[in-house]
Every structure is written in C-alpha cells, then in structure tokens.
Amino acid sequence: MNSLQFTPLATSLFSLLAIASLILVFVMLGSRWLQNYLLAYTGQCWLIALLSAAVGYYGGYPELYLVAALTALFRGLALPYLLWRITGRMGVDRELHEIIKPSSALVIGAALVLLALAVAEHIGASLAHPDTVVLLALTVMLSMKLIGFLMLSVRHEAMSQILGLLVLENGIFLGSQILVPGMPLLLELVILFDLLVAVACFGVLTRYLVTHVGSTSSLDLRRLRG
C-alpha cells in the first residue's frame, strides 16, 4: 500500500501528528463555540502540513515539501481567514441549532473511532504485514470521515456544517499522506483549489441566508423549497 520505510522515530512522529489531529476533531465536537471550531481546525491543518513535510523527509518525496507549504498557506491561513471573516459577518458566535449535546456527541464520536479501528484492522488483515502506522493512518482517516459526517448531521449552523465538510476532507488528505505519499502533486493542488471554491460558495450562501432568511441555520433552507 505504501513504500515508506518506518523507522522508530518516523513511526513515533507520524503517530503523534495523526493522533493530535484526531484529538482536535474531538475539541470541535465537544464545543459549542465557533471560535473553538476554527482554532481547532487551524491547528489540525498545521499538524497535517507538518505530517506532509515529515513524510517527504523520511520517504524521500521532495514534492511533499511543496504540498506541506501549500497546506500551511491555504488550509492553515487562507481558509481560516475566510471563515473568520464569514463568522464575523454572521453575528453568531456559537452553535444554536444542535440536535444533541456536545457531551453526547463526544460519546458517539468515541464509538465511531472504535468502529473505524475495527474496519482498519479488518482491512489490515488482508495485507501481508501491515505496519502499525498504516493501521493508525487508516483508523484516523476513517474516524475523521465518520466524525465529519456526524458534525454535518447533528449541527445545522452554517459554519458548523462547512467545518464538518472540511474535517471530512482533512481526514482523507491526512490518510493519503501516509498510505499513498506519491499521490500526484497536481491532484493535490486541484483539491486545494476546490476547497477555496467551496468556502467562497459557502460565503455567498451564508450571506444569502442572513439577507433573505434572517438566520444562519441550514434548517431554514426548507422555506426556499418550491
């Protein structure tokens, strides 16, 4: 599945960055404050940028240094800046339309991590000699995808939902850095560009909601049905 040579130091570093990224998802899941969401997402993007640079160093993929720089620039600076501006215009500083409490969401999130671990071990069993860090990358990737879906399902504030989508995408990106580090650079550039377009469209949608509906909840979009 990958051609990385996992030295003990590399394994420890990859594991630390992957687990820290997953912990920041739980910070988002356990808070109602949008500022906490943004800070956790920004921190997660910087950790993924460090992971890209580390994989590039230990795996001998110099193109990943450029990916790391672009990740830090676009995901760690540009996207949070755009989201900060949108949050300021929304005039809402906390999640107001949650279906379940943050404490319950944390419990469900922990259950999803266990599910992701079981699936990762099942996939790992099909490999000849799965490495520990490969199983960890699979677990973290699946966990972040499932928790991203959870955030999209149980929270309806526009900012919460776009961050749930970005967390889901971060999970895929994090896993790909370890599982398929030779992924074409052009493909990763296209993904980064798509993220910028998605956030720009989200900003337009949010402004439309505030102007014509008077709310930032996606639940109110039902009023626009014909």
Coordinates of N, CA, C and O in Angstrom, one line a residue, residues 47 61 78 83 96 101 115 169 180:
L47 N -0.9 20.7 11.7 CA -0.3 19.4 12.0 C -0.2 18.6 10.7 O 0.7 17.8 10.5
Y61 N 10.3 12.0 -0.7 CA 9.3 12.6 -1.6 C 9.5 14.1 -1.6 O 8.8 14.8 -0.8
A78 N -5.2 30.7 4.7 CA -6.3 31.3 3.8 C -7.7 30.9 4.2 O -8.6 31.8 4.4
L83 N -13.0 32.0 6.7 CA -14.0 31.6 7.7 C -14.2 32.6 8.8 O -15.3 32.8 9.3
L96 N -26.2 27.2 17.5 CA -27.5 27.4 18.1 C -28.5 26.3 17.7 O -29.6 26.3 18.2
K101 N -26.4 17.2 22.6 CA -25.5 17.9 23.3 C -24.0 17.5 23.0 O -23.8 16.4 22.6
L115 N -15.4 2.0 15.8 CA -15.8 1.4 14.6 C -14.7 1.5 13.5 O -14.5 0.5 12.8
E169 N -12.7 16.2 4.7 CA -11.7 16.2 3.7 C -10.3 16.1 4.2 O -9.4 15.5 3.7
V180 N -0.6 6.7 0.6 CA -0.2 6.9 -0.8 C 0.6 8.2 -1.0 O 0.2 9.1 -1.6

